[in-house]
Short mmCIF file of C-alpha atoms and ligand atoms in Angstrom, two decimals:
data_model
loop_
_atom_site.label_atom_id
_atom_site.label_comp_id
_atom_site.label_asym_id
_atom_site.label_seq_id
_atom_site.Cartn_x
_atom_site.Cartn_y
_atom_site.Cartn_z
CA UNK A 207 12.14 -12.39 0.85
CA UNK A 208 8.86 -13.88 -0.25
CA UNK A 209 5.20 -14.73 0.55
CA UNK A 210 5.24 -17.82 3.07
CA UNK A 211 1.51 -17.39 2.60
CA UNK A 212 0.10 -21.27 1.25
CA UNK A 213 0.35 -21.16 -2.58
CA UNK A 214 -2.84 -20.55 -4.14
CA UNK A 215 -4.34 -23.01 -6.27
CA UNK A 216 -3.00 -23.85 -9.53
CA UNK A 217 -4.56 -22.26 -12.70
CA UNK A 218 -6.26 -24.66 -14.16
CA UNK A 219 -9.30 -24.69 -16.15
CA UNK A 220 -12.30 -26.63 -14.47
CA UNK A 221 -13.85 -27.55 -17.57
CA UNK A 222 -10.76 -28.14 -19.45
CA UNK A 223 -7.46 -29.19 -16.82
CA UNK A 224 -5.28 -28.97 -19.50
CA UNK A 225 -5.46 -26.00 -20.25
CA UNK A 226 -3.58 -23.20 -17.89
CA UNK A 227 -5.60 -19.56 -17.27
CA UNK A 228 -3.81 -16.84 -18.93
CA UNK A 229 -4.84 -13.63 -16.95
CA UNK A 230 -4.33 -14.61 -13.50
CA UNK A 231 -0.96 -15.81 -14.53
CA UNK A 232 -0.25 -13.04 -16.49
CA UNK A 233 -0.37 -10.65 -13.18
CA UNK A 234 1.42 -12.87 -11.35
CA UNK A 235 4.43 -12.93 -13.79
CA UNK A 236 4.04 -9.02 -13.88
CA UNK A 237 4.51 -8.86 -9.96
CA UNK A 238 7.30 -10.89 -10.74
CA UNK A 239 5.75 -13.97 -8.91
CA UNK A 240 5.21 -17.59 -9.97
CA UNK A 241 2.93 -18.16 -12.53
CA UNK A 242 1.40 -21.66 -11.19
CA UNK A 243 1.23 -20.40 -7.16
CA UNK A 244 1.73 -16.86 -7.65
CA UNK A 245 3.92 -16.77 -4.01
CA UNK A 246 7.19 -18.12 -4.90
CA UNK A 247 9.47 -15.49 -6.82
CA UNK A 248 9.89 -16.04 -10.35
CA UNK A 249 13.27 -13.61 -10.80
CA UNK A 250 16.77 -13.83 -8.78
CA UNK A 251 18.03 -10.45 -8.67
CA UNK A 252 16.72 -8.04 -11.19
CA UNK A 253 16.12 -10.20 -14.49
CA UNK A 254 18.06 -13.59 -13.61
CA UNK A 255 15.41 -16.13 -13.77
CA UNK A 256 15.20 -19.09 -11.26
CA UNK A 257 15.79 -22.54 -12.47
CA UNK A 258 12.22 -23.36 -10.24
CA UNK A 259 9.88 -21.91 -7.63
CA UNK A 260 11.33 -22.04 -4.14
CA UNK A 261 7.15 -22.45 -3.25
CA UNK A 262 5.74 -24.96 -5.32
CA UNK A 263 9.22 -26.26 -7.28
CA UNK A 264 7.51 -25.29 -10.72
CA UNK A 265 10.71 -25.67 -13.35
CA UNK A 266 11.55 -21.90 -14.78
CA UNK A 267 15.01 -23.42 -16.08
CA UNK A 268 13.49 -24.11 -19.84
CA UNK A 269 12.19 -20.35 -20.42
CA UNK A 270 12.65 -18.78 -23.53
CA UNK A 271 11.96 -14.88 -23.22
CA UNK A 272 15.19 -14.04 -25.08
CA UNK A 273 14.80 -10.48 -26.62
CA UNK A 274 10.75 -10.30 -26.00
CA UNK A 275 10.69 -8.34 -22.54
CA UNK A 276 13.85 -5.52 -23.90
CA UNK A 277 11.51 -5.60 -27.21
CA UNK A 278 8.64 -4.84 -25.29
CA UNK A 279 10.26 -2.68 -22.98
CA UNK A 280 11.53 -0.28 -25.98
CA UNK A 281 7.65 -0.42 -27.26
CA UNK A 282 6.00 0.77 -24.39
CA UNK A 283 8.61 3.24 -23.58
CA UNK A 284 8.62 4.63 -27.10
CA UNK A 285 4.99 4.61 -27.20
CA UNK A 286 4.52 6.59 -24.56
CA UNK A 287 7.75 8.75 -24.67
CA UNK A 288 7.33 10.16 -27.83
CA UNK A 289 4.06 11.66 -27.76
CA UNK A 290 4.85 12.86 -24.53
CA UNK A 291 8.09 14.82 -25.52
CA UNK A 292 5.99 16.10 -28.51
CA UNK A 293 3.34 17.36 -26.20
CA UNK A 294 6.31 18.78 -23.65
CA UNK A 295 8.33 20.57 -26.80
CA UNK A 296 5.08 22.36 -28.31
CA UNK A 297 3.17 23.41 -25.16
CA UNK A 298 6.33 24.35 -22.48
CA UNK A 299 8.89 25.31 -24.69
CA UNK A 300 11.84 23.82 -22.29
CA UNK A 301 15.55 24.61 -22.86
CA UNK A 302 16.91 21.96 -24.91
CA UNK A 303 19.07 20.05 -22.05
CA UNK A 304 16.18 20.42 -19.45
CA UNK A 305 14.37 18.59 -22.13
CA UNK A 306 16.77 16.39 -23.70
CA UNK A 307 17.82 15.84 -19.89
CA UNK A 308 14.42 15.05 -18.00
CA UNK A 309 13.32 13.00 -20.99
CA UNK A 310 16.48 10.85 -20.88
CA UNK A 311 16.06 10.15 -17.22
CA UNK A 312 12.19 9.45 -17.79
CA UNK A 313 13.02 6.65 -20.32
CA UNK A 314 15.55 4.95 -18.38
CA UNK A 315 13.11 5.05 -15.57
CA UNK A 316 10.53 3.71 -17.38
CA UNK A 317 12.42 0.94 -18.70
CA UNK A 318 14.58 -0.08 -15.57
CA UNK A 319 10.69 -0.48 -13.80
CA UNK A 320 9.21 -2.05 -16.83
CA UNK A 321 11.51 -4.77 -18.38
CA UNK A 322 11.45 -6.83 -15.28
CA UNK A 323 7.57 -6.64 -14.96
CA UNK A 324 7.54 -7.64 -19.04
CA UNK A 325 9.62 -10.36 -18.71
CA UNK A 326 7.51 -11.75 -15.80
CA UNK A 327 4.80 -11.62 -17.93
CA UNK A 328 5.89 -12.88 -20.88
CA UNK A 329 7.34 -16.01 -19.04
CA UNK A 330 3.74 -16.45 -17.55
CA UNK A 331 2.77 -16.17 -20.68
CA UNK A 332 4.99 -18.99 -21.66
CA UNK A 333 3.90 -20.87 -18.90
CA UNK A 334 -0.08 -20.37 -19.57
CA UNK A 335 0.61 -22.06 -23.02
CA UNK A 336 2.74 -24.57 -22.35
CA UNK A 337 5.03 -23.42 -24.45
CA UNK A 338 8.78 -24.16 -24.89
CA UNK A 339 8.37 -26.93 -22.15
CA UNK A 340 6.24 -25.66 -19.68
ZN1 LIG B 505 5.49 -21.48 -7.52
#
């Protein structure tokens, strides 16, 4: 299921222990891993979060990611989406429901791969700043 690999060390700061290092834990919540060991996994299923690491027993159970990783999610897609079906319409030309069709099935895609890797993130995010009881 996961990494039985030893955890790696904790992110903190040499100079300053307090303080937790954002961008290493920021990949690890996008891989959908623990932000303090990165080898435990962070999600149960496809966005159900853990109440703790099965790894290193970090608490997950106070998390507050709410709307962020959907809000995100929608962001991304749209940013990338839009131009894309601007570019397709102009240049190809497509039959309406090959476009209207393929496009549907690209966002849904998109966001089905995405929101799980956003919310990851935006947890570890959480987690880097101590924030909302991390
Ligand atoms: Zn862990």
């Amino acid at each position: 299921m996961y990494d039985q690999a030893p955890p790696a060390p904790p992110l903190a700061d040499a100079q300053n222990p307090d303080e937790r290092m954002l961008r290493p834990a920021l990949w690890r919540g996008w891989r959908r891993r623990c932000p303090q060991c990165g080898a435990g996994p962070m999600l149960k299923g496809y966005l159900k979060m853990r109440d703790h690491c099965p790894v290193c027993s970090e608490p997950f159970h106070h998390h507050r990611a709410d709307d962020g990783p959907a809000y995100l999610a929608i962001l991304v897609v749209g940013h990338i989406m839009a131009p894309m079906l601007h570019i397709a319409f102009t240049v190809w030309r497509p039959d309406p429901m090959i476009l209207a069709t393929s496009f549907s099935i690209g966002c849904i895609a998109l966001s089905l791969y995405l929101l799980p890797r956003l919310k990851g993130a935006l947890v570890a995010f959480q987690w880097a700043r101590r924030m909302h009881g991390f």
